[in-house]
Amino acid sequence: MHFIQIGSLKKQEIHEIFRLTDKLIDNTAPLLSGKHFALFFPESSIRTRLSFEIGIKSLGGSCTLFPPETLDKREALYDVSSYIGNWADAVIVRHKDYVKVKELSKNTKVAVINAMTSYNHPCEILSDVYSMRRLRSDYDKLTYTFVGGDGNIINSWKAVGQVLDLKINHVSLPEYRIGANNKNYQFTSELEGVLKGTDVVLTDPLPSALRNASYYNKYQITFERMKCCKEGALLNPCPPFYRGEEVSQDVIDSEYFVGHAFKKHLLYVQQAIILYCLNIKMDDKY
């Protein structure tokens, strides 16, 4: 099985990945013993690459790392993945081109896992939902407000909102709307009114067009703006975040910020995704 986008999953499949994650947190069994993985990651990747490599090796697996540009050759990606299937059990790829990741997964037996593209970031967002589930048992009843441009983070939050029936608000300038309003996705250009009903504020690094004082004055998430949210509200900025741009220094230093440890579960969620794609059932093997 491939893991390319959240929207291709069913609710029960995400719950199964979360169930596996619960078990993996205290796991010591070498569930990936004898399994090898081909990883395509840029040198600039820190969190996603580190958590995937450690996650694989801690379960007894091994991996070979390539730069993502390796996939930009003239050779058909079907042939690339077919050859890789002789020696590796899965491909984990971080490449800006979503189409290339999809092509890599077509008509091939080797599992392909999308570690990030410019269009979506499925592992990261699934991990965020899992971490929120650990913090708040009512995570699926909360209102999530994303403040920022279009891009892979809001695309993935919108997708997970549709699958898990989460309420996702998107706040930005009108040209950054990513679709029509519906039950799970609501777009608005007015921040203050939306914050009053918000439980979790989400941000993403801003595109260059939005890095200006006018945007910051209207949309930057500050300590004062977080005080407008519902009681117990949390701030989850997608890393890397930039103090003084999408978020202020004072809000990162406040109790609203979920903290760096919030991302600790990324490793376990990615392990669970690997097990799920390879159809390795913990209850059967250990």
XYZ file of N, CA, C and O in Angstrom, residues 35-194:
640
model
N 14.153 -5.443 6.684
C 13.527 -4.537 5.725
C 14.493 -3.405 5.381
O 15.181 -2.870 6.246
N 14.514 -3.049 4.088
C 15.394 -1.967 3.641
C 14.572 -0.900 2.927
O 13.591 -1.214 2.244
N 14.990 0.362 3.088
C 14.223 1.486 2.571
C 15.124 2.402 1.748
O 16.252 2.702 2.145
N 14.593 2.827 0.603
C 15.266 3.831 -0.216
C 14.679 5.189 0.137
O 13.469 5.400 -0.001
N 15.511 6.094 0.636
C 15.067 7.422 1.071
C 15.577 8.483 0.101
O 16.753 8.470 -0.274
N 14.689 9.374 -0.297
C 15.055 10.507 -1.143
C 14.764 11.782 -0.373
O 13.604 12.163 -0.207
N 15.819 12.427 0.126
C 15.673 13.621 0.961
C 16.709 14.670 0.582
O 17.874 14.341 0.340
N 16.311 15.947 0.572
C 17.298 17.004 0.362
C 18.157 17.190 1.611
O 17.744 16.831 2.724
N 19.326 17.769 1.431
C 20.217 18.000 2.563
C 19.611 18.953 3.583
O 19.934 18.890 4.765
N 18.721 19.821 3.144
C 18.131 20.810 4.045
C 17.077 20.226 4.981
O 16.686 20.860 5.956
N 16.619 19.016 4.713
C 15.593 18.406 5.556
C 16.188 18.015 6.903
O 17.213 17.348 6.969
N 15.541 18.426 7.972
C 16.031 18.115 9.316
C 15.071 17.177 10.034
O 15.376 16.009 10.261
N 13.901 17.685 10.411
C 12.960 16.941 11.260
C 12.424 15.686 10.585
O 12.422 14.599 11.175
N 11.953 15.832 9.341
C 11.321 14.689 8.678
C 12.340 13.596 8.382
O 12.098 12.418 8.639
N 13.489 13.985 7.862
C 14.515 12.990 7.548
C 15.028 12.317 8.815
O 15.150 11.075 8.873
N 15.354 13.099 9.833
C 15.898 12.533 11.069
C 14.914 11.557 11.703
O 15.297 10.453 12.129
N 13.637 11.948 11.764
C 12.643 11.073 12.403
C 12.405 9.811 11.585
O 12.168 8.737 12.154
N 12.460 9.896 10.262
C 12.309 8.692 9.441
C 13.513 7.766 9.608
O 13.357 6.549 9.799
N 14.726 8.303 9.545
C 15.917 7.454 9.656
C 15.997 6.784 11.021
O 16.232 5.568 11.116
N 15.808 7.564 12.082
C 15.856 6.979 13.423
C 14.714 5.990 13.610
O 14.893 4.917 14.195
N 13.543 6.338 13.100
C 12.391 5.452 13.237
C 12.605 4.112 12.569
O 12.235 3.062 13.114
N 13.198 4.107 11.402
C 13.482 2.856 10.681
C 14.540 2.038 11.423
O 14.370 0.839 11.666
N 15.625 2.683 11.788
C 16.737 1.962 12.415
C 16.374 1.444 13.803
O 16.816 0.365 14.201
N 15.548 2.200 14.548
C 15.165 1.740 15.885
C 14.236 0.527 15.830
O 14.106 -0.190 16.828
N 13.616 0.289 14.682
C 12.786 -0.917 14.519
C 13.544 -2.039 13.816
O 12.961 -3.046 13.431
N 14.861 -1.856 13.641
C 15.690 -2.921 13.077
C 15.857 -2.876 11.585
O 16.483 -3.768 10.998
N 15.319 -1.844 10.921
C 15.446 -1.723 9.473
C 16.709 -0.987 9.077
O 17.463 -0.496 9.916
N 16.948 -0.893 7.787
C 18.102 -0.168 7.262
C 17.643 0.686 6.091
O 16.556 0.496 5.550
N 18.473 1.649 5.697
C 18.066 2.533 4.617
C 19.268 3.056 3.843
O 20.396 3.082 4.344
N 19.008 3.443 2.609
C 19.989 4.090 1.752
C 19.430 5.438 1.352
O 18.271 5.536 0.938
N 20.243 6.480 1.485
C 19.776 7.838 1.252
C 20.257 8.365 -0.092
O 21.419 8.208 -0.454
N 19.325 8.987 -0.829
C 19.622 9.641 -2.094
C 19.101 11.068 -2.050
O 18.109 11.354 -1.380
N 19.718 11.994 -2.808
C 19.119 13.323 -2.953
C 17.899 13.220 -3.854
O 17.851 12.377 -4.760
N 16.874 14.052 -3.642
C 15.662 13.955 -4.458
C 15.912 14.214 -5.937
O 15.152 13.739 -6.794
N 16.989 14.953 -6.272
C 17.289 15.230 -7.672
C 17.581 13.961 -8.461
O 17.541 13.958 -9.702
N 17.860 12.867 -7.762
C 18.093 11.585 -8.416
C 16.876 11.165 -9.236
O 17.004 10.444 -10.231
N 15.689 11.626 -8.817
C 14.460 11.256 -9.514
C 14.145 12.160 -10.697
O 13.134 11.970 -11.376
N 15.010 13.142 -10.966
C 14.757 14.094 -12.043
C 15.410 13.696 -13.358
O 15.431 14.469 -14.316
N 15.947 12.484 -13.428
C 16.576 12.016 -14.665
C 15.514 11.676 -15.710
O 14.318 11.615 -15.408
N 15.921 11.406 -16.927
C 14.992 11.116 -18.024
C 14.332 9.748 -17.887
O 13.300 9.492 -18.492
N 14.912 8.879 -17.071
C 14.370 7.524 -16.911
C 12.949 7.567 -16.352
O 12.646 8.349 -15.453
N 12.073 6.746 -16.891
C 10.693 6.689 -16.412
C 10.663 6.267 -14.950
O 11.373 5.332 -14.545
N 9.839 6.942 -14.155
C 9.795 6.649 -12.724
C 9.237 5.264 -12.444
O 9.563 4.650 -11.420
N 8.423 4.740 -13.342
C 7.956 3.357 -13.191
C 9.147 2.400 -13.216
O 9.220 1.455 -12.417
N 10.092 2.646 -14.120
C 11.277 1.790 -14.199
C 12.150 1.959 -12.967
O 12.705 0.986 -12.442
N 12.266 3.199 -12.482
C 13.050 3.444 -11.270
C 12.501 2.643 -10.100
O 13.228 1.906 -9.423
N 11.198 2.762 -9.851
C 10.606 2.072 -8.704
C 10.600 0.561 -8.897
O 10.722 -0.191 -7.927
N 10.476 0.118 -10.125
C 10.485 -1.332 -10.387
C 11.853 -1.931 -10.084
O 11.952 -3.047 -9.543
N 12.923 -1.229 -10.444
C 14.252 -1.712 -10.100
C 14.484 -1.653 -8.594
O 15.032 -2.593 -8.000
N 14.079 -0.542 -7.977
C 14.257 -0.418 -6.530
C 13.563 -1.564 -5.800
O 14.056 -2.065 -4.776
N 12.433 -2.014 -6.331
C 11.688 -3.098 -5.709
C 12.446 -4.404 -5.605
O 12.065 -5.285 -4.832
N 13.527 -4.549 -6.363
C 14.354 -5.754 -6.249
C 15.128 -5.797 -4.943
O 15.483 -6.891 -4.472
N 15.386 -4.615 -4.366
C 16.293 -4.556 -3.219
C 15.725 -3.836 -2.006
O 16.265 -3.967 -0.912
N 14.674 -3.077 -2.192
C 14.105 -2.308 -1.078
C 12.630 -2.644 -0.907
O 11.950 -3.030 -1.859
N 12.159 -2.506 0.317
C 10.765 -2.822 0.629
C 9.848 -1.616 0.487
O 8.638 -1.765 0.366
N 10.420 -0.414 0.517
C 9.610 0.800 0.380
C 10.497 1.960 -0.031
O 11.715 1.948 0.186
N 9.862 2.948 -0.627
C 10.513 4.199 -0.993
C 9.874 5.313 -0.174
O 8.647 5.435 -0.128
N 10.697 6.109 0.468
C 10.208 7.267 1.208
C 10.811 8.487 0.550
O 12.031 8.633 0.490
N 9.957 9.367 0.019
C 10.458 10.430 -0.837
C 9.943 11.802 -0.429
O 8.755 11.985 -0.184
N 10.861 12.738 -0.352
C 10.541 14.148 -0.166
C 11.015 14.882 -1.415
O 12.213 15.042 -1.645
N 10.058 15.290 -2.207
C 10.356 15.950 -3.479
C 9.314 17.033 -3.685
O 8.136 16.828 -3.402
N 9.730 18.185 -4.175
C 8.782 19.289 -4.323
C 7.654 18.984 -5.300
O 6.549 19.523 -5.189
N 7.902 18.089 -6.255
C 6.923 17.806 -7.306
C 6.003 16.655 -6.903
O 6.402 15.485 -6.921
N 4.783 16.990 -6.563
C 3.787 15.983 -6.161
C 3.517 14.988 -7.286
O 3.317 13.791 -7.041
N 3.532 15.451 -8.519
C 3.266 14.573 -9.665
C 4.322 13.480 -9.752
O 4.012 12.321 -10.052
N 5.568 13.823 -9.470
C 6.637 12.811 -9.511
C 6.414 11.734 -8.456
O 6.644 10.540 -8.704
N 5.972 12.134 -7.279
C 5.720 11.156 -6.220
C 4.578 10.216 -6.634
O 4.648 9.000 -6.427
N 3.540 10.772 -7.228
C 2.425 9.944 -7.705
C 2.888 8.998 -8.810
O 2.510 7.826 -8.836
N 3.697 9.517 -9.736
C 4.198 8.680 -10.825
C 5.057 7.536 -10.290
O 5.010 6.419 -10.793
N 5.830 7.827 -9.265
C 6.702 6.809 -8.681
C 5.895 5.644 -8.118
O 6.351 4.494 -8.087
N 4.673 5.920 -7.679
C 3.849 4.894 -7.037
C 2.955 4.123 -8.013
O 2.317 3.146 -7.618
N 2.914 4.544 -9.268
C 2.007 3.903 -10.225
C 2.523 2.550 -10.678
O 3.687 2.398 -11.048
N 1.649 1.553 -10.621
C 1.921 0.230 -11.186
C 3.205 -0.400 -10.661
O 3.929 -1.065 -11.393
N 3.492 -0.156 -9.398
C 4.687 -0.756 -8.802
C 4.312 -1.452 -7.503
O 3.389 -1.027 -6.806
N 5.015 -2.515 -7.190
C 4.721 -3.288 -5.987
C 5.384 -2.700 -4.743
O 4.960 -2.984 -3.627
N 6.449 -1.926 -4.923
C 7.138 -1.369 -3.769
C 6.303 -0.220 -3.201
O 5.773 0.605 -3.938
N 6.163 -0.189 -1.882
C 5.372 0.861 -1.237
C 6.085 2.211 -1.365
O 7.301 2.305 -1.201
N 5.319 3.250 -1.650
C 5.854 4.600 -1.756
C 5.179 5.471 -0.701
O 3.947 5.523 -0.617
N 5.999 6.159 0.110
C 5.494 7.027 1.171
C 5.929 8.456 0.880
O 7.115 8.732 0.672
N 4.971 9.349 0.853
C 5.212 10.757 0.576
C 5.638 11.472 1.858
O 4.848 11.678 2.767
N 6.906 11.876 1.908
C 7.434 12.566 3.090
C 7.259 14.074 3.003
O 7.447 14.762 4.000
N 6.932 14.605 1.859
C 6.542 16.004 1.665
C 6.677 16.374 0.204
O 7.610 15.939 -0.476
N 5.724 17.171 -0.279
C 5.829 17.805 -1.590
C 5.401 19.262 -1.426
O 4.949 19.671 -0.355
N 5.503 20.028 -2.485
C 5.026 21.412 -2.435
C 3.515 21.467 -2.320
O 2.963 22.485 -1.887
N 2.840 20.375 -2.699
C 1.381 20.331 -2.655
C 0.848 19.872 -1.305
O -0.166 20.374 -0.821
N 1.522 18.914 -0.682
C 0.994 18.396 0.588
C 2.112 17.893 1.493
O 3.262 17.735 1.070
N 1.736 17.658 2.753
C 2.686 17.207 3.774
C 1.937 16.219 4.685
O 1.700 16.500 5.866
N 1.576 15.063 4.158
C 0.649 14.173 4.869
C 1.163 13.593 6.176
O 0.400 13.484 7.147
N 2.432 13.191 6.239
C 2.956 12.609 7.490
C 2.958 13.641 8.608
O 2.567 13.349 9.749
N 3.399 14.843 8.291
C 3.486 15.915 9.288
C 2.120 16.237 9.884
O 1.960 16.346 11.100
N 1.117 16.378 9.027
C -0.197 16.795 9.510
C -0.886 15.653 10.246
O -1.552 15.881 11.264
N -0.707 14.431 9.777
C -1.271 13.303 10.516
C -0.647 13.209 11.901
O -1.331 12.918 12.893
N 0.646 13.507 11.995
C 1.322 13.520 13.286
C 0.773 14.621 14.184
O 0.587 14.419 15.392
N 0.501 15.793 13.610
C -0.065 16.883 14.405
C -1.433 16.510 14.970
O -1.738 16.804 16.131
N -2.254 15.868 14.148
C -3.576 15.449 14.630
C -3.420 14.407 15.737
O -4.114 14.456 16.762
N -2.478 13.490 15.562
C -2.235 12.478 16.601
C -1.787 13.135 17.906
O -2.274 12.789 18.989
N -0.852 14.079 17.814
C -0.367 14.765 19.011
C -1.488 15.534 19.692
O -1.572 15.579 20.927
N -2.369 16.144 18.891
C -3.505 16.855 19.464
C -4.440 15.873 20.171
O -4.998 16.177 21.233
N -4.576 14.701 19.590
C -5.398 13.625 20.202
C -4.837 13.225 21.558
O -5.595 12.904 22.481
N -3.511 13.234 21.696
C -2.891 12.905 22.979
C -3.125 14.005 24.008
O -3.231 13.728 25.203
N -3.184 15.255 23.536
C -3.402 16.378 24.447
C -4.864 16.560 24.819
O -5.194 16.894 25.949
N -5.746 16.361 23.823
C -7.162 16.624 24.002
C -7.976 15.459 23.466
O -7.969 15.188 22.259
N -8.684 14.758 24.339
C -9.488 13.620 23.892
C -10.615 14.057 22.962
O -11.121 13.256 22.171
N -10.977 15.337 23.036
C -12.029 15.858 22.170
C -11.452 16.531 20.926
O -12.066 17.441 20.351
N -10.274 16.089 20.481
C -9.580 16.716 19.351
C -10.461 16.820 18.111
O -10.314 17.748 17.310
N -11.356 15.853 17.930
C -12.200 15.850 16.741
C -13.404 16.784 16.861
O -14.175 16.938 15.906
N -13.550 17.404 18.023
C -14.636 18.374 18.224
C -14.106 19.815 18.239
O -14.881 20.759 18.347
N -12.789 19.979 18.137
C -12.180 21.301 18.215
C -12.293 22.047 16.889
O -12.501 21.442 15.830
N -12.114 23.351 16.960
C -12.069 24.183 15.757
C -10.615 24.602 15.516
O -9.975 25.179 16.388
N -10.121 24.280 14.333
C -8.743 24.557 13.948
C -8.728 25.742 12.974
O -9.453 25.734 11.975
N -7.897 26.727 13.248
C -7.806 27.906 12.392
C -6.391 28.050 11.858
O -5.446 28.246 12.630
N -6.264 27.929 10.554
C -4.976 28.099 9.884
C -4.885 29.531 9.376
O -5.779 30.007 8.664
N -3.786 30.208 9.702
C -3.576 31.585 9.277
C -2.337 31.625 8.390
O -1.223 31.369 8.855
N -2.533 31.908 7.122
C -1.401 31.948 6.199
C -1.844 31.764 4.768
O -3.036 31.705 4.459
N -0.864 31.684 3.874
C -1.145 31.541 2.456
C -1.612 30.149 2.094
O -1.921 29.317 2.954
N -1.681 29.887 0.803
C -1.993 28.535 0.355
C -0.705 27.711 0.393
O 0.381 28.226 0.640
N -0.802 26.429 0.162
C 0.395 25.598 0.179
C 0.144 24.235 0.780
O -0.996 23.843 1.063
N 1.238 23.492 1.010
C 1.113 22.084 1.402
C 0.496 21.885 2.788
O -0.184 20.882 3.021
N 0.692 22.826 3.698
C 0.176 22.638 5.055
C -1.341 22.796 5.096
O -2.057 21.920 5.596
N -1.862 23.881 4.550
C -3.318 24.039 4.564
C -3.985 23.005 3.668
O -5.085 22.518 3.973
N -3.345 22.618 2.565
C -3.923 21.562 1.726
C -4.094 20.274 2.514
O -5.113 19.581 2.396
N -3.115 19.949 3.349
C -3.180 18.710 4.124
C -4.150 18.827 5.290
O -4.845 17.870 5.635
N -4.227 20.008 5.913
C -5.212 20.197 6.977
C -6.629 20.123 6.418
O -7.529 19.549 7.047
N -6.823 20.677 5.248
C -8.142 20.588 4.621
C -8.500 19.130 4.343
O -9.627 18.688 4.579
N -7.513 18.361 3.852
C -7.755 16.954 3.542
C -8.091 16.152 4.793
O -9.038 15.354 4.801
N -7.325 16.352 5.860
C -7.595 15.586 7.080
C -8.910 16.024 7.708
O -9.622 15.222 8.329
N -9.266 17.289 7.521
C -10.550 17.771 8.012
C -11.708 17.071 7.349
O -12.699 16.716 7.999
N -11.583 16.822 6.055
C -12.644 16.141 5.323
C -12.756 14.677 5.731
O -13.856 14.140 5.838
N -11.620 14.023 5.959
C -11.656 12.599 6.314
C -12.139 12.385 7.748
O -12.958 11.505 8.014
N -11.647 13.204 8.667
C -11.975 13.028 10.087
C -13.109 13.927 10.563
O -13.445 13.916 11.748
N -13.683 14.674 9.650
C -14.791 15.579 9.965
C -14.363 16.611 11.001
O -15.035 16.824 12.013
N -13.229 17.292 10.737
C -12.746 18.369 11.583
C -13.150 19.704 10.972
O -13.247 19.841 9.751
N -13.331 20.695 11.815
C -13.665 22.030 11.343
C -12.377 22.821 11.146
O -11.656 23.096 12.112
N -12.095 23.211 9.893
C -10.879 23.925 9.554
C -11.234 25.309 9.016
O -11.934 25.432 7.994
N -10.769 26.352 9.687
C -10.876 27.713 9.174
C -9.570 28.084 8.484
O -8.493 27.688 8.932
N -9.677 28.837 7.414
C -8.494 29.342 6.716
C -8.610 30.861 6.640
O -9.570 31.384 6.071
N -7.634 31.557 7.214
C -7.648 33.013 7.247
C -6.468 33.552 6.448
O -5.305 33.213 6.737
N -6.752 34.381 5.453
C -5.691 34.983 4.659
C -6.296 36.021 3.729
O -7.494 36.331 3.811
N -5.476 36.553 2.832
C -5.978 37.428 1.787
C -6.803 36.605 0.801
O -6.547 35.397 0.627
N -7.787 37.203 0.160
C -8.719 36.441 -0.697
C -8.044 35.590 -1.765
O -8.532 34.495 -2.086
N -6.927 36.045 -2.311
C -6.276 35.293 -3.390
C -5.635 33.987 -2.917
O -5.192 33.175 -3.739
N -5.616 33.756 -1.596
C -5.020 32.521 -1.071
C -6.063 31.478 -0.674
O -5.719 30.449 -0.096
N -7.309 31.722 -0.996
C -8.346 30.712 -0.790
C -8.004 29.473 -1.621
O -7.550 29.582 -2.769
N -8.230 28.271 -1.081
C -7.875 27.047 -1.810
C -9.097 26.237 -2.261
O -8.949 25.133 -2.760
N -10.273 26.795 -2.101
C -11.460 26.078 -2.557
C -12.715 26.715 -1.999
O -12.662 27.702 -1.261
N -13.840 26.131 -2.356
C -15.115 26.656 -1.894
C -15.356 26.279 -0.443
O -14.889 25.238 0.039
N -16.074 27.126 0.281
C -16.443 26.823 1.660
C -17.357 25.608 1.693
O -18.204 25.406 0.820
N -17.174 24.785 2.696
C -18.035 23.619 2.901
C -18.072 23.308 4.394
O -17.605 24.096 5.219
N -18.585 22.159 4.732
C -18.734 21.787 6.138
C -17.412 21.804 6.893
O -17.364 22.190 8.068
N -16.333 21.392 6.238
C -15.044 21.230 6.920
C -14.019 22.305 6.591
O -12.955 22.342 7.226
N -14.300 23.151 5.628
C -13.347 24.204 5.250
C -14.091 25.513 5.072
O -15.006 25.619 4.242
N -13.694 26.501 5.878
C -14.289 27.823 5.799
C -13.178 28.850 5.618
O -12.232 28.897 6.403
N -13.297 29.662 4.567
C -12.290 30.701 4.305
C -12.839 32.069 4.687
O -14.017 32.374 4.449
N -11.966 32.894 5.277
C -12.323 34.269 5.589
C -11.063 35.128 5.584
O -9.953 34.622 5.778
N -11.251 36.422 5.361
C -10.131 37.364 5.437
C -10.111 38.119 6.758
O -9.225 38.946 6.990
N -11.077 37.832 7.620
C -11.191 38.539 8.901
C -10.716 37.639 10.043
O -11.358 36.636 10.354
N -9.615 37.987 10.652
C -9.007 37.139 11.676
C -9.711 37.225 13.023
O -10.030 36.191 13.634
N -9.952 38.427 13.522
C -10.424 38.584 14.892
C -11.727 37.830 15.161
O -11.886 37.176 16.185
N -12.682 37.924 14.242
C -13.958 37.254 14.453
C -13.835 35.741 14.535
O -14.527 35.087 15.327
N -12.933 35.171 13.753
C -12.741 33.718 13.738
C -12.053 33.242 15.012
O -12.363 32.166 15.543
